[in-house]
XYZ file of C-alpha atoms in Angstrom:
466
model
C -55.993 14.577 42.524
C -57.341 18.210 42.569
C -59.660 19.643 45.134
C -62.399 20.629 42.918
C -62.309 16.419 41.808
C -61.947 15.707 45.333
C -64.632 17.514 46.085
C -66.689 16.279 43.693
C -66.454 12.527 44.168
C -67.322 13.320 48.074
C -70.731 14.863 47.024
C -71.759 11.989 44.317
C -73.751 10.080 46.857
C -76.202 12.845 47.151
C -76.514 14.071 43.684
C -76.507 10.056 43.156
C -79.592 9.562 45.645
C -81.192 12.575 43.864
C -80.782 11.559 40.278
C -82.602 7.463 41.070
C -84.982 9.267 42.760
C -86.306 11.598 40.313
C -86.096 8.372 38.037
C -87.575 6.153 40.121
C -91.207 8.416 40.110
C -91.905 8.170 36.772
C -90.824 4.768 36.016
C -93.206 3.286 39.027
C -96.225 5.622 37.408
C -95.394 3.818 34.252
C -95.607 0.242 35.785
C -98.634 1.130 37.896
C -100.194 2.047 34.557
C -99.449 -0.792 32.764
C -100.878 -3.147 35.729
C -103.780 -0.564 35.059
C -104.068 -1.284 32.089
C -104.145 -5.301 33.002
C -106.984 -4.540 35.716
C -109.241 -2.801 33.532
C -109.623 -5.585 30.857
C -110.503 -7.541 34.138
C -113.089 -5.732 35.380
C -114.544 -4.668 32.111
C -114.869 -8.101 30.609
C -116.451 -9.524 34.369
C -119.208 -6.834 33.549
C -119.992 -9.167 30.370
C -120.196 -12.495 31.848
C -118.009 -14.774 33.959
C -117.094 -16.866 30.791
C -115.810 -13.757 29.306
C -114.215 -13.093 32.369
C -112.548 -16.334 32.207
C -111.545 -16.239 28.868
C -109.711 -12.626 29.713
C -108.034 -14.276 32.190
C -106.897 -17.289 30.321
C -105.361 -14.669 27.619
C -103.480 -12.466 30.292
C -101.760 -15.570 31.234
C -100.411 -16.682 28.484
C -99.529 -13.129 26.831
C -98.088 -11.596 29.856
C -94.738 -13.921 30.560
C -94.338 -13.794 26.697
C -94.556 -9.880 26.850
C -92.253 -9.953 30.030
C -89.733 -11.657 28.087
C -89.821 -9.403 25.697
C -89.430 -6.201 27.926
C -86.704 -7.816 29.355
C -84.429 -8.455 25.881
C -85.644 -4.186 25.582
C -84.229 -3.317 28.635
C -80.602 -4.325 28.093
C -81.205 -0.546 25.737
C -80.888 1.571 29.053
C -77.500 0.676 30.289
C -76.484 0.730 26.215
C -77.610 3.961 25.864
C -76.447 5.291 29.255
C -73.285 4.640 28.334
C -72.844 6.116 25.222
C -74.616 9.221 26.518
C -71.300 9.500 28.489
C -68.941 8.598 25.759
C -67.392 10.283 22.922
C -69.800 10.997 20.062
C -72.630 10.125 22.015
C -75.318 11.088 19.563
C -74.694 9.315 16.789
C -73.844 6.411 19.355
C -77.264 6.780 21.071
C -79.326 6.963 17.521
C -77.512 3.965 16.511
C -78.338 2.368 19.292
C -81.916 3.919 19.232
C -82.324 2.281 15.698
C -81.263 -1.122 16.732
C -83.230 -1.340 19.786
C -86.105 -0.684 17.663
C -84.698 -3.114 15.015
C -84.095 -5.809 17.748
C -87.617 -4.813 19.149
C -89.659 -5.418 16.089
C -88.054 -8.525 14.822
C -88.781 -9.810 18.766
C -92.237 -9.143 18.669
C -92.803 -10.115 15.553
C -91.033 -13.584 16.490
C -93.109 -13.559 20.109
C -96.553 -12.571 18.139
C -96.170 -15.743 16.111
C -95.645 -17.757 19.104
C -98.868 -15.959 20.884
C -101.061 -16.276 17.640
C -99.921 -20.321 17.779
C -100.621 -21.013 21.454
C -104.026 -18.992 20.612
C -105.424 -21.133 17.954
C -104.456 -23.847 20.255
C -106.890 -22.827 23.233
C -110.068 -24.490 22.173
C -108.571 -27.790 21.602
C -107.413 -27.508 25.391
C -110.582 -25.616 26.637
C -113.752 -27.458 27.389
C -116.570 -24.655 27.312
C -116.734 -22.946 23.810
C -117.397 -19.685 24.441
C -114.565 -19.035 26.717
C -112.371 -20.678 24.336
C -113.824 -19.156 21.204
C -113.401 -15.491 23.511
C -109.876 -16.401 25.167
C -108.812 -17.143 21.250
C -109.459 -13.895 19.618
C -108.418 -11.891 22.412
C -104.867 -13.564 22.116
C -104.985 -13.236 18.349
C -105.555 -9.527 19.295
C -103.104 -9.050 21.587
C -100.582 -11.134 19.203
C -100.897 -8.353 16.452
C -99.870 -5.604 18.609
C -96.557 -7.791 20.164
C -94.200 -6.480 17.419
C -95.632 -2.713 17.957
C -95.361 -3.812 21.571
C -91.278 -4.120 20.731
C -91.130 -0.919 19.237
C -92.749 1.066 22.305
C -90.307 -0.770 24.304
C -87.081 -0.141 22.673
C -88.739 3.880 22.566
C -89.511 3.463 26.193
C -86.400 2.772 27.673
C -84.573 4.895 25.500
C -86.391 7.588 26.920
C -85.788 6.871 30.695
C -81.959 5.755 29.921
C -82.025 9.831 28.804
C -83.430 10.838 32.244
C -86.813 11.661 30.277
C -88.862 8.868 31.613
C -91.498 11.384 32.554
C -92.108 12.020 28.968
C -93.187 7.644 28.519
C -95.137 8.444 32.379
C -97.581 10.981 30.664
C -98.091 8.943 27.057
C -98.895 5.641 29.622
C -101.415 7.851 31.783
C -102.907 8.933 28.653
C -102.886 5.442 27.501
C -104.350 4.032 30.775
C -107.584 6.949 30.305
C -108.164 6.346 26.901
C -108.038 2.265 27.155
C -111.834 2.722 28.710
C -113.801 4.431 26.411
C -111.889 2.115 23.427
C -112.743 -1.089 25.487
C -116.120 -0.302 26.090
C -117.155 0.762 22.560
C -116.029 -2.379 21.716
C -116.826 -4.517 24.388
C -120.809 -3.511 24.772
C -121.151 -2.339 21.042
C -121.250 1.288 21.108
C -122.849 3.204 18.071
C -122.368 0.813 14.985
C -119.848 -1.290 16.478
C -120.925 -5.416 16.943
C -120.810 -5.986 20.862
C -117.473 -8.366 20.737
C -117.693 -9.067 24.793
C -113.986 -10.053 25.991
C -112.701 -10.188 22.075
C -112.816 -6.365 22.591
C -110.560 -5.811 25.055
C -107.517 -7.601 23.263
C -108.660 -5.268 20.222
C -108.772 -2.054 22.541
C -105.869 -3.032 24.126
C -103.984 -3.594 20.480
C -105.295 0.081 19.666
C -103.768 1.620 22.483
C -100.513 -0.006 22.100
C -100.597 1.441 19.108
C -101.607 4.734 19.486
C -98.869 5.097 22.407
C -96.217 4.151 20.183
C -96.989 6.535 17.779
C -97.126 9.246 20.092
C -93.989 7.984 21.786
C -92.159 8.170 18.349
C -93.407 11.464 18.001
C -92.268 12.633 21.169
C -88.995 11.074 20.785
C -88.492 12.481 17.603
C -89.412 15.990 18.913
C -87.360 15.991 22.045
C -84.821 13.285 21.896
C -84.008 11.975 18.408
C -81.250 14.682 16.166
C -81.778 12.135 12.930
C -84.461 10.279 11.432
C -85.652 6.818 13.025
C -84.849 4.652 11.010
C -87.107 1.333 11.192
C -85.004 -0.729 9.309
C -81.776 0.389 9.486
C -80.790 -2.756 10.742
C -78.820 -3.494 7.451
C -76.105 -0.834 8.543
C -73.292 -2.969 9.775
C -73.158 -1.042 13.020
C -76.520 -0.913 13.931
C -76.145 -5.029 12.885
C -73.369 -5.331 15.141
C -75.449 -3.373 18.607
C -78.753 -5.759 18.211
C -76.024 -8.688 18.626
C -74.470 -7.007 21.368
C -78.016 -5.714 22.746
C -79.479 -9.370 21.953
C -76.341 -10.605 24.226
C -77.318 -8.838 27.116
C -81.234 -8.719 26.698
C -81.868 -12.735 26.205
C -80.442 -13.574 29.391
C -83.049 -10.969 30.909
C -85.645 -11.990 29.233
C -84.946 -15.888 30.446
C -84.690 -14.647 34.106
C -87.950 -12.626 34.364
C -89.541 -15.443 32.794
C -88.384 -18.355 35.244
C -89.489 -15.358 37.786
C -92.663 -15.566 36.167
C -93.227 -19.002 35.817
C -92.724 -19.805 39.124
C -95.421 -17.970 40.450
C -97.655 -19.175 37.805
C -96.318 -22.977 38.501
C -96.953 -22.374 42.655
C -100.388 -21.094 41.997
C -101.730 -24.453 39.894
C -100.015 -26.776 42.355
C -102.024 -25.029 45.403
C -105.381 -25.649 43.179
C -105.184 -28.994 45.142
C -105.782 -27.528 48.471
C -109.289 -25.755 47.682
C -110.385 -22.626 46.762
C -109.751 -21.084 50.139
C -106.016 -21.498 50.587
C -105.587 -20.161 46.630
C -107.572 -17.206 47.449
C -105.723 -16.739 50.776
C -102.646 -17.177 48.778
C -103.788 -14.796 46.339
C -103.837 -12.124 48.937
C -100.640 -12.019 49.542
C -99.472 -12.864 46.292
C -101.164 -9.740 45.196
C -99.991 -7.444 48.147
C -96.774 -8.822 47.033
C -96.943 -8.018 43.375
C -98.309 -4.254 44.175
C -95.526 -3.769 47.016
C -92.981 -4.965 44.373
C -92.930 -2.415 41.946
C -91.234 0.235 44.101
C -87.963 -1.684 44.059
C -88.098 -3.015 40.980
C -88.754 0.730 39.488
C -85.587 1.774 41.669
C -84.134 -0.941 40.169
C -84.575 0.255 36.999
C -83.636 3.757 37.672
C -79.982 2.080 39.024
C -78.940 0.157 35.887
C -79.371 3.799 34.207
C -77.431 5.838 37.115
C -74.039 3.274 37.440
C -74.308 2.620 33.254
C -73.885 6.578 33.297
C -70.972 6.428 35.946
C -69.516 3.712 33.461
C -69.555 5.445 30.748
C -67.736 8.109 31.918
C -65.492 5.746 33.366
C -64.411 8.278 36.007
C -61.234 7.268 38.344
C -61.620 6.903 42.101
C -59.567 8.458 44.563
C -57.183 5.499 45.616
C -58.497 3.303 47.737
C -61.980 4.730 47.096
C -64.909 3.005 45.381
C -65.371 3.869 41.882
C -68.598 5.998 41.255
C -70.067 3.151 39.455
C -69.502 0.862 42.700
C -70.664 3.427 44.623
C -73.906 4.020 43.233
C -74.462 0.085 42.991
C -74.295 -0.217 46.582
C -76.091 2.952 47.575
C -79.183 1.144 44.918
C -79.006 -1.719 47.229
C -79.319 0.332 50.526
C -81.737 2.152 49.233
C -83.672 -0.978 47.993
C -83.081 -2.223 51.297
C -84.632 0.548 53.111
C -87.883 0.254 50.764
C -88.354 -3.521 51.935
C -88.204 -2.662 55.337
C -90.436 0.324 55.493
C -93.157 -2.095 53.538
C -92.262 -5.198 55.626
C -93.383 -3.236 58.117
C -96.724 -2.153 56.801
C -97.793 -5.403 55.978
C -96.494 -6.882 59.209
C -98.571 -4.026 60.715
C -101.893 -4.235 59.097
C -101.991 -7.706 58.015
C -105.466 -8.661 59.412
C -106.915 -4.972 58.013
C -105.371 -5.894 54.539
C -106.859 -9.120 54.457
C -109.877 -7.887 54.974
C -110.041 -5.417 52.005
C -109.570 -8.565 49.385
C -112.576 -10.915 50.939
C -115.502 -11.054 53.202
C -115.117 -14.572 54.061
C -113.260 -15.011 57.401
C -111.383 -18.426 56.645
C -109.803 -16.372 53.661
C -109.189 -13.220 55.569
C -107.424 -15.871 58.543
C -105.565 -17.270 55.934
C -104.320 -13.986 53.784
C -103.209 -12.662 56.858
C -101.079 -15.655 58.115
C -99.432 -15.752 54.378
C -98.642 -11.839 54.571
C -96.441 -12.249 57.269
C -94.383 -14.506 54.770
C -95.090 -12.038 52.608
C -93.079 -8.935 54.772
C -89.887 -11.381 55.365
C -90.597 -11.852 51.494
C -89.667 -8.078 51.134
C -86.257 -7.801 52.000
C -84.240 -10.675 49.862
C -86.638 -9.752 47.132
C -85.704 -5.802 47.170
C -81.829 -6.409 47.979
C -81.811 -8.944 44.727
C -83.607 -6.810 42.608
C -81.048 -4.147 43.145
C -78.245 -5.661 42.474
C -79.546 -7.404 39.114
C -80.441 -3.884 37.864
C -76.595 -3.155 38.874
C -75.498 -6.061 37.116
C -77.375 -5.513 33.745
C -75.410 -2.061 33.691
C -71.966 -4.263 34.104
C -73.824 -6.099 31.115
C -72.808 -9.164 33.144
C -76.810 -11.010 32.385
C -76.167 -14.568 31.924
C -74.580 -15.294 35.320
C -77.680 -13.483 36.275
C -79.634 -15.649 34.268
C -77.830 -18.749 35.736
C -78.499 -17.615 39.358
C -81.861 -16.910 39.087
C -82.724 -20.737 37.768
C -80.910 -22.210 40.406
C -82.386 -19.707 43.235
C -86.064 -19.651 42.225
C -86.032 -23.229 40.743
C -84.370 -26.003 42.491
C -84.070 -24.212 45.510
C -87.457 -22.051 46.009
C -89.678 -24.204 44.318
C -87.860 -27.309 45.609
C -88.263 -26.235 49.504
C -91.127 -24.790 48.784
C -92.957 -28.380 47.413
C -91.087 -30.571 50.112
C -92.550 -28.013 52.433
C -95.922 -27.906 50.886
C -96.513 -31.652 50.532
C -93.557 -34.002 51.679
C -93.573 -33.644 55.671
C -95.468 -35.913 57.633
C -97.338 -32.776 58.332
C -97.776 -31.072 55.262
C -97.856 -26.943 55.883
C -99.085 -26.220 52.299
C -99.115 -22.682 50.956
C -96.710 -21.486 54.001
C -94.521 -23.743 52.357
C -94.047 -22.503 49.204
C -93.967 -19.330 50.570
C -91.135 -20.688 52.642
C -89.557 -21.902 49.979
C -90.198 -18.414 48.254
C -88.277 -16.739 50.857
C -85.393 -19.005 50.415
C -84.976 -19.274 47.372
C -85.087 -15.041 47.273
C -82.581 -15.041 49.869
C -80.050 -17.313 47.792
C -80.186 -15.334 44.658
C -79.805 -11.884 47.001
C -76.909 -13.670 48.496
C -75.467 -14.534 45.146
C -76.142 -11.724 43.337
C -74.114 -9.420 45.781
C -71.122 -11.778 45.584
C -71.132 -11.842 41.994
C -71.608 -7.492 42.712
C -68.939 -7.393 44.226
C -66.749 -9.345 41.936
C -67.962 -7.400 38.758
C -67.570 -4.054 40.197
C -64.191 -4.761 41.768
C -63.102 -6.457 38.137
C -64.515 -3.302 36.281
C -62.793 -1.151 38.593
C -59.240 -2.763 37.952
C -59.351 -3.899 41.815
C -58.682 -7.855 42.430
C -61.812 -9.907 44.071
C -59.593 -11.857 45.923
């Protein structure tokens, strides 16, 4: 081994640490704009009524699991590309790639906007009052029309950021995020000639933004990233068929494991509706502090399937005895991860009561937020370490293990512990219990995931996991 490589694999920690940093900012502006984006159809429609309010709500959660899902068949693009930016004739690799992502993307949505548009004319035979199910129907029906531009934006997306030009998606979002208001509220309070359409208008406004950023996502992508033509429908080329198989392989799996993460939040929630409005909104406290706190390590996480899928495609040799620089990056994600959970484990743990307090007036919900938080902080640390190593593991392209793990972790053992917890002890401890549960259930899947880690990297790296 020469000096110069010597030297080189010695200083690939730092220029490792510097390269998921710089991806990790954009990335977490562009998830804290599309929560934005969430939070202003909230508070716009509860300026209508409360019924439209409702009805906004009722939409959200059914389109955003089915829009998670489909993010998560999208990502499995980063690694892809990642890799063949490292490779031998990378372009025509990555535009290939580029063209089935968005092939994969809009046959997706198009599959997942049929599936919204069904569960939508469904609502009012499930949804007593007529106006919120009249309001929560057309919003959905709105919302399903943009899903397969939705794919496309996607597949653009995280082509971009598996590039290391995720600031370019970070501006379009921001711009997004701005230009979502005025659109909503012509359209919600009838501005001009436009028919006041209440909480109809914000699935329309939020269609027409999804739109609009995709076009001027294509457009940038063209302009700074794409050498030939994007081809739509190229999918008919035998080896762009051949990648949405391969990207399909990797992205289901994804897709199924952020939505049983999903679902069991959404499953926890109705099952605590039996304890009273004041434990729910005490749980929603730090269910929300949760959520917000999340998206730092899960936008790290991000930026580390894009780092070690570089490393792998370069497929780079170690010094002997050495980690590989894939392995070595994995493990410095899940440090860093690691350090993230603790530094906001102990903020929450910290300012519990004063957080509490910013969500609700009413002191039995404050006493109760700030009991769950501390749940919450422990919640921190097998949540950050797992989400780390998943985002190594989709750059292995080793998913359905993932997939696997994640139903038995969040599933039988989180929301199992979490319900004998909650209701069968002699003395029931409720929403501590599921969060409990929560925190096992995390802690079994960080535990797993960094044994199976281990096993991939070593196997990837020609070294034996025994």
């Amino acid at each position: 081994m020469s000096t110069a490589h010597s030297t080189s694999y010695h200083q690939q920690p730092a220029s490792d640490l510097k390269a998921i940093l710089k991806l990790t900012g954009p990335i977490l502006l562009t998830q804290l704009a599309q929560v934005g984006m969430g939070t202003i159809d909230t508070v716009m429609s509860g300026y209508v009524s409360t019924r439209d309010l409702a009805a906004v709500a009722i939409g959200s959660a059914v389109w955003t699991p089915i829009w998670l899902f489909l993010a998560g068949v999208l990502v499995a693009l980063s690694p892809a590309v990642a890799k063949a930016r490292s490779g031998p004739s990378a372009s025509s690799a990555i535009q290939s790639l580029l063209a089935s992502g968005i092939s994969l993307g809009l046959l997706t949505g198009v599959i997942l906007g049929g599936i919204t548009a069904a569960i939508a004319v469904a609502l009012p035979y499930w949804i007593d009052d007529a106006h919120t199910a009249t309001t929560a129907k057309y919003y959905l029906l709105a919302i399903a029309t943009a899903m397969p531009i939705s794919g496309i934006f996607l597949a653009l997306r995280f082509h971009a950021e598996a590039v290391d030009q995720a600031h370019h998606v970070t501006r379009i979002m921001l711009i997004g995020l701005i230009l979502n208001i005025p659109v909503n509220a012509a359209l919600i309070y009838g501005w001009g000639p436009l028919p006041e359409l209440g909480g109809i208008g914000c699935g329309i406004g939020s269609a027409i933004v999804v739109c609009f950023m995709t076009w001027a996502l294509q457009w940038d992508c063209r302009r700074y990233r794409a050498e030939q033509s994007i081809r739509l429908l190229s999918f008919y080329r035998s080896t762009v068929t051949d990648h949405v198989k391969s990207l399909s392989r990797v992205g289901l799996p994804i897709g199924v494991a952020i939505f049983f993460e999903v679902s069991l939040f959404t499953v926890i929630a109705l099952f605590l509706t039996d304890l009273g409005p004041v434990i729910v909104a005490g749980h929603q406290v730090a269910l929300n502090v949760s959520s917000v706190t999340f998206m730092l390590p899960l936008s790290l996480g991000m930026a580390l399937t894009v780092r070690v899928g570089h490393h792998l495609g370069q497929q780079n040799n170690a010094p002997e005895g050495a980690l590989s620089p894939a392995r070595q990056c994995a493990w410095l994600g899940v440090k860093l991860n690691l350090l993230l959970a603790l530094f906001n484990a102990a903020v929450i743990l910290s300012g519990a009561g004063i957080i509490a307090n910013l969500y609700s007036p009413d002191p039995a919900v404050v006493s109760i937020g700030a009991a769950l938080l501390i749940y919450a902080a422990i919640f921190q640390i097998p949540d950050a370490i797992q989400i780390a190593a998943a985002g190594a593991l989709r750059a292995y392209e080793d998913t359905f293990v993932v997939m696997l793990i994640t139903f038995l972790s969040y599933w039988i053992i989180g929301f199992g512990t979490g319900w004998y917890l909650a209701y069968g002890l002699a003395e029931p401890m409720g929403a501590a219990g599921f969060w409990i549960g929560l925190i096992a259930g995390l802690s079994c899947a960080a535990v797993c995931l960094l044994l199976r880690l281990r096993v991939v990297s070593r196997r990837s790296q020609g070294v034996s996991s025994e």
